[in-house]
Amino acid sequence: MVSRVVIDAISKFTTCDAADALQKLKVPHGGFLSGLTMYSPARQSGPTKIVGPAYTVRYVRKNYENAPKPEGHYIDSIPAGSVVFISSPPRLVNAVYGGLMSTRAQASGAVGTIVDGRVRDLQEHRDLEYPVFAREVGTSAPAEVVRVSEVNSPVRLQSDEQDAVINPGDILIADLNGVVCIPQDLAPRIVELMASQADADEKVAADIKAGKTFTDASKEHRSKVKQP
Amino acid sequence: MVSRVVIDAISKFTTCDAADALQKLKVPHGGFLSGLTMYSPARQSGPTKIVGPAYTVRYVRKNYENAPKPEGHYIDSIPAGSVVFISSPPRLVNAVYGGLMSTRAQASGAVGTIVDGRVRDLQEHRDLEYPVFAREVGTSAPAEVVRVSEVNSPVRLQSDEQDAVINPGDILIADLNGVVCIPQDLAPRIVELMASQADADEKVAADIKAGKTFTDASKEHRSKVKQP
Amino acid sequence: MVSRVVIDAISKFTTCDAADALQKLKVPHGGFLSGLTMYSPARQSGPTKIVGPAYTVRYVRKNYENAPKPEGHYIDSIPAGSVVFISSPPRLVNAVYGGLMSTRAQASGAVGTIVDGRVRDLQEHRDLEYPVFAREVGTSAPAEVVRVSEVNSPVRLQSDEQDAVINPGDILIADLNGVVCIPQDLAPRIVELMASQADADEKVAADIKAGKTFTDASKEHRSKVKQP
């Protein structure tokens, strides 16, 4: 399990900083999970950032009769500090997450929810000021077509462009730019890498504003960036 | 035709409430029309909600020479209180709705427009504070590639995920979460169902905030929800 | 090269006005480039409009070994007044444009950047108040999967719906409604056409607000619109 100290250290950086460090550690696409963007507390605006270990929930179509069935409702056993990650079957018209779920998640101390699918009750999440990232909006409850199959098992991202898996306990970081999944064992290693790169980039930006070319500024500061 | 009293009663609820009631009445996906979101008066934010009977307009590609041709311009015969629903052929690059159309629709007393396709002149709709929902934005007038074929005939939603038809006179409700189509004959039946469910969900939310599990709160309040 | 006078004249109009004029000159879809929308300084809101000659940059997948390789970094040779147009291979998970690039583009006097692909560091572009249009957001640097191949060569729009090419020196105009590409040789010709159409449409809007039908108002004012 990733320590609080490491999670706090990661929280000082952006999703882009995390992706830069993960690329240095050879994680494909720097851990980016495409297509999931901020819907609450605002649509892709403001300073909201969430960081925490993934608590995963997998929905399956109701006709998958042999898929496992969990005991109890997933929403009642979220550990404090978690990021809830809801996985929906691809191209589902129904929403898999709504206002009462955020109400309960927030009461449990969750830091936010990421929905690989549709979210409904948008105003309720916003009224709670609870962060929700999603693929799309919707209006219709899920029970008609899907049911929860597994909690805290690995889930695969819905995507035609990339092949990515979110494991329970992986650190999810999400902000304006989208969502990055940090594999649990790499979390402690990225902190130093992020600090060194962000520091160099800040110096490059200052030099450019002062009139330098990107090539020159980059050559000077990026050569000193820490590598794994 | 759905009465003013029923429309006013429906207006007190959200698209999600309407979808919940329609699911109880076995309408697939609770009447949700995927992919149509708020563009005016703001992009997916604020309290805007529109409710009214659908006035439908169907565009076809210009080479559909045998498709019917209406008399007069559709925009000049919108009944007051209507929601204009514009259907565009799928994957059209051109916009099928612009600022002058909202100017005229508003003058006719329409309550909003839903465009299953691209909308242009975004600032003009916003300046009018006229609600417009759409699939996407665009810049280019339609006459180059499409023409109106039918007014107030049933139109099929552009969608790869779902099969849905909007009939003239169906009640369209749209807000932050998207658009729901309420079949005309079911409109009077959903009011009681919505009230009962919304009331239960409010009690569940209050209980959760007070520390109860979702399972317990739900068991207590949802068992009393009115069923058709 | 299009003169400053023409660019200033075009800047008084919207992307929709430009598309209307280009349709009169038989440019398919009025020059609209689908799928590229405003991300900075705000997401599809506010009065931001950019107009200027295209400075094009083409990224290719790294395994395209025979594709040309430019000398120097494209970001260090942007002419003042340009609109930077970055072309990414389709369906790329990685972003091809970030905060340092906008910092340098702004220092060069570029008026904005259009990314046919993903953009990252969203808050940085917004903090610079530098206009950025894009297809989507992302978090991950490009070097892992793509490299720049050509600068100031024609680039093809990523699109399943349309076939469009952006040539260096074409005038790009972008606002709330998206992006329009004005072929260089047509730029001087559209100014008069835009003025005449916009003037007529204003009169139509005024007449409609005063109670006229669209048909009547349109017949009166649009018959006088200048044609090529």
XYZ file of C-alpha atoms in Angstrom:
684
model
C 0.000 0.000 0.000
C 1.259 3.440 -0.885
C 1.983 5.590 2.172
C 0.209 8.843 3.007
C 3.564 10.637 2.728
C 4.005 9.524 -0.886
C 0.393 10.418 -1.788
C 0.848 13.885 -0.273
C 4.102 14.335 -2.192
C 2.451 13.345 -5.495
C -0.440 15.759 -4.775
C 1.912 18.713 -5.254
C 2.237 17.902 -8.978
C -0.050 17.730 -12.000
C -1.218 14.751 -14.021
C 1.267 15.849 -16.708
C 4.148 15.763 -14.231
C 3.078 12.255 -13.187
C 2.869 11.127 -16.817
C 6.359 12.539 -17.533
C 7.852 10.551 -14.659
C 5.988 7.371 -15.598
C 7.247 7.656 -19.185
C 10.804 7.703 -17.815
C 9.906 4.463 -16.036
C 8.630 2.990 -19.359
C 4.923 2.967 -18.490
C 3.073 3.172 -21.857
C 1.475 6.587 -22.487
C 2.755 7.658 -19.064
C -0.232 5.974 -17.411
C -2.769 8.284 -19.080
C -6.341 6.948 -19.243
C -7.876 8.569 -22.332
C -11.407 9.939 -22.513
C -12.085 10.620 -18.821
C -12.535 14.316 -18.040
C -13.731 16.553 -15.190
C -17.510 17.001 -14.809
C -17.735 18.113 -11.160
C -17.286 20.461 -9.321
C -17.021 22.146 -12.764
C -16.635 21.058 -16.377
C -12.884 21.048 -17.133
C -12.186 24.234 -15.229
C -10.805 25.302 -11.870
C -8.030 23.963 -9.635
C -9.601 20.611 -8.683
C -7.134 17.757 -8.368
C -7.693 14.372 -6.743
C -5.062 11.818 -5.717
C -5.585 8.502 -3.960
C -5.564 4.720 -4.173
C -8.095 3.193 -6.565
C -11.136 1.441 -5.150
C -12.440 -0.329 -8.275
C -15.968 -1.397 -9.168
C -16.790 -3.397 -12.272
C -20.244 -3.385 -13.859
C -21.166 -6.131 -16.357
C -24.174 -6.536 -18.655
C -26.974 -8.367 -16.874
C -26.865 -11.289 -19.294
C -23.317 -12.159 -18.091
C -24.846 -14.644 -15.708
C -21.635 -16.483 -14.866
C -19.774 -13.335 -13.833
C -19.142 -13.131 -10.074
C -21.582 -11.388 -7.758
C -20.294 -9.336 -4.807
C -21.838 -9.338 -1.337
C -23.266 -6.057 -0.102
C -23.325 -2.727 -1.934
C -19.921 -1.451 -3.032
C -20.757 2.080 -1.929
C -20.892 1.101 1.740
C -17.305 -0.125 2.034
C -15.113 2.587 0.504
C -11.944 3.173 2.544
C -11.325 6.859 3.436
C -8.909 8.586 1.068
C -9.847 6.368 -1.910
C -10.575 7.355 -5.459
C -13.617 5.336 -6.556
C -13.125 3.989 -10.088
C -16.335 2.712 -11.740
C -15.928 0.579 -14.853
C -18.905 0.310 -17.189
C -19.274 -1.944 -20.240
C -18.390 0.008 -23.398
C -21.017 1.990 -25.336
C -23.561 1.762 -22.530
C -26.473 4.186 -22.874
C -27.331 4.036 -19.164
C -25.423 5.914 -16.464
C -23.617 3.844 -13.827
C -23.175 6.535 -11.173
C -25.430 9.180 -9.622
C -25.942 11.703 -6.857
C -26.668 9.327 -3.978
C -23.430 7.469 -4.714
C -21.419 10.691 -4.380
C -23.299 11.536 -1.200
C -22.276 8.202 0.316
C -18.726 8.267 -1.109
C -18.164 11.718 0.364
C -19.518 10.561 3.748
C -16.976 7.704 3.599
C -14.094 10.130 3.061
C -13.479 9.275 -0.596
C -11.607 12.071 -2.413
C -13.393 11.698 -5.732
C -14.913 9.339 -8.281
C -13.868 8.458 -11.827
C -16.522 6.892 -14.047
C -15.428 5.009 -17.147
C -18.915 5.470 -18.537
C -21.834 7.843 -18.011
C -22.642 9.838 -14.872
C -26.074 11.300 -14.004
C -27.468 13.845 -11.481
C -24.725 16.293 -12.469
C -26.052 19.155 -10.329
C -26.057 16.973 -7.202
C -22.322 16.186 -7.461
C -21.643 19.886 -8.029
C -23.792 20.921 -5.074
C -21.737 18.540 -2.916
C -18.527 20.028 -4.416
C -17.485 16.415 -4.837
C -15.069 15.751 -7.745
C -16.393 13.482 -10.484
C -14.592 12.601 -13.703
C -16.434 10.687 -16.410
C -16.631 9.701 -20.048
C -20.073 11.261 -20.652
C -23.341 12.305 -19.028
C -26.622 10.394 -18.981
C -29.974 10.279 -17.243
C -30.885 6.636 -16.770
C -30.249 4.322 -13.836
C -28.091 1.242 -14.483
C -30.151 -1.644 -13.059
C -32.120 -2.094 -16.270
C -29.064 -3.296 -18.191
C -26.032 -3.845 -15.919
C -25.092 -4.995 -12.408
C -21.965 -4.834 -10.269
C -19.837 -7.919 -10.710
C -16.561 -7.277 -8.896
C -15.197 -4.854 -6.335
C -11.461 -4.251 -5.972
C -10.453 -6.408 -8.899
C -8.394 -5.153 -11.882
C -10.519 -3.359 -14.514
C -9.696 -2.633 -18.133
C -10.184 0.887 -19.595
C -12.959 1.227 -22.225
C -10.955 2.434 -25.181
C -10.446 1.842 -28.854
C -7.057 3.589 -28.779
C -5.239 2.076 -25.849
C -4.947 -0.963 -23.676
C -4.777 -0.040 -19.991
C -5.659 -1.733 -16.713
C -6.440 -0.096 -13.369
C -5.500 -2.251 -10.377
C -6.991 -1.704 -6.927
C -4.441 0.248 -4.894
C -2.886 1.944 -7.927
C -2.674 5.687 -7.324
C -5.113 7.646 -9.480
C -4.399 11.324 -10.088
C -6.894 13.486 -11.989
C -7.133 17.157 -12.921
C -7.987 19.436 -15.868
C -5.898 17.344 -18.252
C -7.565 14.046 -17.430
C -6.656 10.959 -15.420
C -3.322 9.166 -14.865
C -2.935 5.751 -13.238
C 0.290 5.315 -11.244
C 1.156 1.639 -10.684
C 1.409 1.041 -6.962
C 5.036 -0.084 -6.934
C 6.166 2.952 -8.959
C 4.429 5.572 -6.805
C 7.347 6.145 -4.436
C 9.820 6.341 -7.329
C 8.097 9.131 -9.268
C 8.284 11.844 -6.600
C 11.942 12.745 -7.132
C 11.594 12.454 -10.912
C 8.608 14.820 -10.945
C 10.313 17.398 -8.732
C 13.431 17.497 -10.899
C 11.511 17.781 -14.204
C 9.014 20.382 -12.940
C 11.883 22.471 -11.589
C 13.722 22.369 -14.932
C 10.540 23.208 -16.870
C 9.901 26.210 -14.663
C 13.389 27.493 -15.465
C 12.864 26.863 -19.186
C 9.607 28.860 -19.061
C 11.306 31.764 -17.292
C 14.149 31.804 -19.833
C 11.699 31.746 -22.774
C 9.750 34.642 -21.305
C 13.075 36.496 -21.019
C 13.697 35.993 -24.741
C 15.660 32.738 -25.078
C 14.803 30.103 -27.683
C 13.225 26.877 -26.471
C 16.206 24.972 -27.861
C 18.735 26.934 -25.809
C 16.661 27.072 -22.621
C 15.880 23.401 -22.879
C 19.506 22.420 -23.514
C 20.609 24.332 -20.436
C 18.051 23.120 -17.916
C 16.786 19.789 -19.124
C 20.219 18.189 -19.297
C 20.259 18.257 -15.488
C 16.919 16.508 -15.069
C 17.102 13.389 -12.902
C 16.718 10.121 -14.786
C 15.735 6.760 -13.244
C -51.983 16.367 -26.678
C -50.400 16.620 -23.256
C -52.064 19.242 -21.053
C -50.331 22.340 -19.691
C -50.957 21.036 -16.165
C -49.008 17.854 -16.853
C -46.145 19.770 -18.515
C -45.923 22.130 -15.542
C -45.918 19.167 -13.167
C -43.117 17.456 -15.103
C -41.123 20.712 -15.100
C -40.579 20.412 -11.351
C -38.362 17.352 -11.880
C -35.037 16.564 -13.573
C -34.308 14.498 -16.673
C -33.063 11.780 -14.313
C -36.372 11.724 -12.437
C -38.198 11.421 -15.758
C -35.914 8.582 -16.873
C -36.490 6.740 -13.571
C -40.260 6.887 -14.021
C -40.047 5.845 -17.682
C -37.902 2.843 -16.761
C -40.647 1.747 -14.368
C -42.974 1.939 -17.381
C -40.557 -0.230 -19.426
C -39.364 2.491 -21.825
C -35.861 1.393 -22.987
C -33.059 3.496 -21.424
C -35.757 5.531 -19.690
C -36.263 7.598 -22.827
C -32.722 9.030 -22.762
C -31.441 10.368 -26.094
C -27.650 9.933 -25.949
C -25.152 12.500 -27.180
C -27.246 15.680 -26.992
C -25.921 18.173 -24.437
C -26.432 21.819 -23.420
C -24.638 24.475 -25.502
C -26.741 27.556 -24.685
C -27.250 29.614 -22.543
C -24.072 27.935 -21.195
C -22.070 24.801 -21.896
C -23.360 22.110 -19.495
C -23.693 24.465 -16.549
C -26.401 26.403 -14.750
C -30.042 25.659 -13.889
C -31.478 25.670 -17.438
C -34.226 23.132 -18.023
C -36.690 22.961 -20.897
C -39.893 20.933 -21.117
C -42.439 20.901 -23.927
C -44.005 18.971 -26.798
C -41.663 18.131 -29.678
C -41.996 20.036 -32.934
C -39.832 17.876 -35.203
C -37.912 18.825 -38.343
C -36.102 16.299 -40.483
C -33.204 17.238 -42.766
C -32.137 14.836 -45.534
C -29.139 14.844 -47.878
C -29.901 16.799 -51.036
C -29.492 13.754 -53.258
C -32.517 12.112 -51.587
C -34.668 13.433 -54.405
C -37.713 11.283 -53.678
C -37.965 12.361 -50.050
C -40.988 14.618 -49.370
C -40.687 18.406 -49.540
C -42.600 20.593 -47.056
C -44.379 23.811 -47.947
C -43.122 26.979 -46.285
C -40.226 27.335 -43.868
C -40.517 25.206 -40.732
C -39.340 28.058 -38.532
C -42.432 30.151 -39.250
C -44.987 27.695 -37.862
C -43.710 26.657 -34.432
C -46.512 26.460 -31.857
C -45.831 28.409 -28.639
C -44.470 26.218 -25.837
C -42.824 23.745 -28.220
C -39.367 22.238 -28.057
C -37.969 22.334 -31.600
C -36.201 19.061 -32.438
C -33.963 19.219 -35.533
C -32.814 15.905 -37.001
C -29.727 15.954 -39.204
C -28.328 13.075 -41.262
C -25.524 11.346 -39.307
C -21.894 12.490 -39.549
C -22.822 15.746 -41.269
C -20.016 18.331 -41.327
C -22.417 21.242 -41.870
C -24.513 22.832 -39.123
C -28.291 22.581 -39.435
C -29.267 25.338 -37.021
C -28.098 28.925 -36.401
C -28.765 32.263 -34.729
C -31.613 33.490 -36.914
C -33.507 30.264 -36.267
C -33.300 30.803 -32.479
C -34.335 34.420 -32.949
C -37.461 33.300 -34.767
C -38.156 30.316 -32.493
C -37.961 32.571 -29.448
C -40.319 35.090 -31.078
C -42.765 32.190 -31.626
C -42.689 31.276 -27.943
C -40.680 28.078 -28.315
C -39.004 27.068 -25.038
C -35.807 25.710 -26.578
C -34.228 23.794 -29.450
C -32.525 20.405 -29.555
C -30.266 19.728 -32.535
C -29.367 16.129 -33.361
C -26.378 17.429 -35.321
C -24.254 20.586 -35.382
C -25.293 24.089 -34.271
C -23.574 27.344 -35.347
C -23.608 31.027 -34.224
C -23.131 29.904 -30.622
C -22.763 33.425 -29.241
C -26.071 34.515 -30.790
C -28.077 31.807 -28.994
C -26.308 32.741 -25.753
C -26.981 36.452 -26.250
C -30.681 35.606 -26.654
C -30.469 33.426 -23.503
C -32.320 30.864 -25.601
C -31.670 27.222 -24.635
C -29.997 25.090 -27.318
C -28.902 21.483 -26.927
C -26.839 19.854 -29.677
C -24.489 17.077 -30.654
C -21.632 19.369 -31.711
C -20.746 22.853 -32.990
C -20.025 23.901 -36.566
C -19.708 26.962 -38.754
C -21.264 26.114 -42.107
C -24.807 26.631 -43.366
C -26.789 23.528 -44.333
C -28.138 24.351 -47.827
C -24.967 23.123 -49.539
C -25.587 19.502 -48.543
C -29.020 19.002 -46.941
C -32.612 20.279 -47.078
C -35.674 19.975 -44.859
C -37.790 17.016 -45.856
C -40.466 16.625 -43.196
C -41.963 18.677 -40.384
C -43.795 17.038 -37.501
C -43.097 13.479 -38.588
C -41.336 10.877 -36.382
C -37.522 11.170 -36.488
C -34.906 8.615 -35.526
C -31.998 9.539 -33.206
C -28.537 9.550 -34.827
C -26.777 6.975 -32.689
C -24.555 3.950 -32.937
C -25.517 2.842 -29.418
C -29.264 3.045 -29.307
C -32.416 2.921 -31.375
C -34.804 5.719 -30.435
C -37.570 7.631 -32.193
C -38.924 11.081 -31.321
C -42.584 11.555 -32.276
C -44.160 14.972 -32.701
C -46.028 15.779 -29.506
C -43.791 13.613 -27.308
C -42.665 15.651 -24.298
C -38.969 16.507 -24.447
C -37.210 17.407 -21.201
C -33.582 18.587 -21.242
C -31.112 19.811 -18.620
C -27.479 19.372 -17.528
C -27.674 15.590 -17.854
C -28.963 15.592 -21.415
C -32.300 14.968 -23.111
C -35.163 12.573 -22.308
C -38.120 11.866 -24.605
C -41.390 11.115 -22.800
C -43.893 9.280 -25.019
C -47.051 11.366 -25.202
C -49.372 8.748 -23.698
C -47.052 8.149 -20.729
C -46.600 11.824 -19.775
C -49.580 11.968 -17.369
C -48.542 8.687 -15.732
C -44.997 9.684 -14.772
C -45.836 12.628 -12.502
C -46.869 10.565 -9.477
C -44.030 8.106 -10.042
C -41.456 10.931 -10.167
C -42.773 12.597 -7.015
C -42.670 9.382 -5.021
C -39.139 8.415 -6.140
C -37.667 11.918 -5.720
C -39.138 12.129 -2.226
C -37.618 8.776 -1.238
C -34.226 9.709 -2.711
C -34.180 12.960 -0.742
C -34.755 10.990 2.455
C -32.021 8.516 1.513
C -29.586 11.406 0.933
C -30.437 12.964 4.321
C -29.933 9.632 6.097
C -26.577 9.054 4.383
C -25.369 12.508 5.385
C -26.412 11.628 8.946
C -24.181 8.554 8.858
C -26.361 5.676 7.635
C -25.202 3.204 4.977
C -26.780 3.431 1.546
C -28.073 -0.108 1.974
C -29.963 0.719 5.170
C -31.252 4.118 4.035
C -32.328 2.681 0.731
C -34.089 -0.284 2.302
C -36.067 2.024 4.586
C -37.214 4.622 2.071
C -37.215 2.993 -1.334
C -39.523 0.141 -0.330
C -42.323 2.720 -0.143
C -41.759 4.110 -3.629
C -44.866 4.020 -5.815
C -44.767 1.443 -8.626
C -46.934 1.523 -11.766
C 0.964 36.217 -48.676
C -2.241 37.693 -47.315
C -1.870 41.363 -46.320
C -2.313 42.701 -42.807
C -5.211 44.824 -44.085
C -7.125 41.760 -45.275
C -6.432 39.873 -42.026
C -7.679 42.832 -39.989
C -10.790 43.057 -42.155
C -11.530 39.337 -41.715
C -11.046 39.690 -37.939
C -14.229 41.769 -37.696
C -16.338 38.697 -38.599
C -17.071 35.282 -37.118
C -16.072 31.824 -38.325
C -19.674 31.419 -39.505
C -19.451 34.578 -41.626
C -16.213 33.260 -43.163
C -17.807 29.879 -43.886
C -20.815 31.568 -45.538
C -18.544 33.514 -47.884
C -16.393 30.461 -48.654
C -19.504 28.432 -49.524
C -20.404 31.123 -52.066
C -16.935 30.547 -53.529
C -17.597 26.765 -53.691
C -15.193 25.730 -50.910
C -16.563 22.420 -49.517
C -18.157 22.817 -46.069
C -17.189 26.498 -46.198
C -13.662 25.633 -45.038
C -14.814 24.274 -41.666
C -12.386 21.921 -39.920
C -14.557 19.623 -37.788
C -13.721 18.521 -34.285
C -11.390 21.344 -33.185
C -12.817 23.436 -30.333
C -11.667 26.108 -27.867
C -9.795 24.909 -24.759
C -7.975 28.103 -23.739
C -8.376 30.780 -22.431
C -11.706 29.075 -21.599
C -13.607 25.991 -22.719
C -15.953 27.098 -25.546
C -16.911 30.350 -23.865
C -16.034 34.026 -24.068
C -15.197 36.379 -26.964
C -11.848 34.822 -28.011
C -11.214 34.860 -31.750
C -7.924 34.280 -33.553
C -7.092 35.051 -37.179
C -3.763 34.627 -38.951
C -1.735 32.711 -41.519
C -1.140 29.045 -40.737
C 2.303 27.914 -39.609
C 1.932 24.139 -39.932
C 3.735 21.366 -38.060
C 3.275 17.698 -38.874
C 3.965 14.936 -36.376
C 4.404 11.347 -37.604
C 4.637 8.047 -35.721
C 8.251 7.270 -34.826
C 8.311 4.131 -36.948
C 7.823 6.236 -40.120
C 11.578 6.203 -40.597
C 11.569 7.443 -44.183
C 9.501 10.549 -43.419
C 11.525 13.792 -43.624
C 13.220 15.257 -40.559
C 13.313 19.045 -40.038
C 16.315 20.985 -38.786
C 15.912 22.825 -35.513
C 12.846 22.933 -33.266
C 9.693 24.227 -34.969
C 8.778 26.336 -31.964
C 11.806 28.615 -32.387
C 10.921 29.900 -35.868
C 7.270 30.970 -35.715
C 6.664 34.235 -37.597
C 4.819 36.912 -35.559
C 1.079 36.992 -36.272
C 0.900 33.279 -37.153
C -1.612 30.699 -36.066
C 0.359 27.544 -35.205
C -1.383 24.444 -36.584
C -0.125 21.159 -35.117
C -1.099 17.964 -36.941
C -0.972 14.717 -34.992
C -1.454 11.194 -36.332
C -5.063 10.087 -35.763
C -6.165 8.339 -32.573
C -2.965 9.236 -30.734
C -3.145 8.767 -26.949
C -0.234 11.147 -26.306
C -0.520 14.939 -26.371
C 1.489 16.799 -29.014
C 1.430 20.260 -27.470
C 2.022 21.654 -23.972
C 2.603 24.701 -21.797
C 6.197 25.470 -22.773
C 5.191 25.511 -26.441
C 2.532 28.166 -25.775
C 5.026 30.139 -23.697
C 7.433 30.197 -26.642
C 4.729 30.751 -29.287
C 3.403 33.727 -27.337
C 6.928 35.169 -26.999
C 7.223 34.867 -30.806
C 4.043 36.879 -31.328
C 1.864 33.972 -32.470
C -1.849 34.731 -32.040
C -2.903 31.223 -31.087
C -2.435 27.495 -31.609
C -4.740 24.863 -33.092
C -3.950 21.247 -32.238
C -5.416 18.506 -34.409
C -4.828 16.070 -31.568
C -4.427 16.250 -27.790
C -3.148 19.217 -25.756
C -1.725 19.011 -22.212
C -0.873 21.478 -19.386
C -4.285 23.108 -19.818
C -3.905 25.449 -16.847
C -0.623 26.836 -18.204
C -2.177 27.966 -21.505
C -5.034 29.536 -19.551
C -2.652 31.312 -17.179
C -0.895 32.793 -20.230
C -4.321 33.776 -21.642
C -3.021 32.244 -24.861
C -5.712 30.829 -27.188
C -5.529 27.082 -27.806
C -7.994 25.028 -29.839
C -7.710 21.241 -29.835
C -9.412 17.926 -30.457
C -8.993 16.632 -26.899
C -6.914 16.877 -23.733
C -4.156 14.553 -22.573
C -1.301 14.305 -20.106
C 1.579 12.567 -21.860
C 4.507 14.025 -23.800
C 4.786 13.067 -27.473
C 8.406 11.897 -27.833
C 7.559 8.342 -26.771
C 5.500 7.687 -29.895
C 5.784 10.530 -32.459
C 8.250 13.109 -33.821
C 7.987 16.232 -35.952
C 8.438 15.418 -39.621
C 7.622 18.561 -41.560
C 7.197 22.267 -40.868
C 5.224 24.513 -43.209
C 4.062 21.736 -45.506
C 0.396 20.975 -46.276
C -1.288 18.841 -43.588
C -4.460 16.801 -43.801
C -7.199 17.094 -41.141
C -7.719 14.007 -38.958
C -11.323 13.215 -39.717
C -13.610 10.363 -40.604
C -16.267 12.759 -41.937
C -14.394 15.108 -44.213
C -11.354 15.493 -46.403
C -9.603 18.819 -45.785
C -6.059 20.123 -46.164
C -4.457 23.075 -44.389
C -1.740 24.778 -46.424
C 0.913 26.989 -44.847
C -0.153 30.595 -45.357
C -3.886 29.774 -45.468
C -5.765 32.073 -43.100
C -7.078 30.237 -40.061
C -9.955 31.801 -38.125
C -11.192 30.221 -34.894
C -13.805 31.109 -32.280
C -16.621 29.533 -30.222
C -17.983 27.679 -33.242
C -14.707 26.030 -34.199
C -12.080 26.539 -36.875
C -12.331 27.641 -40.531
C -9.491 27.472 -43.047
C -9.550 30.243 -45.686
C -7.495 29.366 -48.771
C -4.843 32.040 -49.236
C -5.996 33.175 -52.678
C -9.618 33.535 -51.531
C -8.885 35.618 -48.426
C -9.126 39.027 -50.140
C -12.341 38.014 -51.917
C -14.352 37.045 -48.838
C -14.287 40.418 -47.077
C -16.960 42.078 -49.208
C -19.072 38.926 -49.257
C -18.970 38.661 -45.459
C -19.893 42.314 -44.941
C -22.896 42.098 -47.239
C -24.252 38.858 -45.734
C -23.692 39.909 -42.100
C -25.461 43.187 -42.768
C -28.478 41.427 -44.295
C -28.639 38.895 -41.455
C -28.651 41.691 -38.890
C -31.627 43.245 -40.635
C -33.413 39.883 -40.786
C -32.868 39.424 -37.034
C -34.250 42.898 -36.292
C -37.328 42.268 -38.432
C -37.977 38.892 -36.776
C -37.743 40.459 -33.317
C -40.282 43.033 -34.543
C -42.722 40.257 -35.452
C -42.032 39.392 -39.089
C -41.768 35.802 -40.326
C -38.325 34.515 -41.283
C -39.603 33.916 -44.804
C -40.674 37.532 -45.289
C -37.660 39.103 -43.579
C -35.309 36.846 -45.469
C -36.954 37.565 -48.818
C -36.611 41.291 -48.248
C -33.002 41.485 -47.103
C -31.219 38.433 -48.437
C -32.110 39.148 -52.071
C -29.701 42.072 -51.932
C -26.763 40.057 -50.628
C -23.642 40.354 -52.760
C -22.779 37.216 -54.751
C -19.333 36.396 -56.221
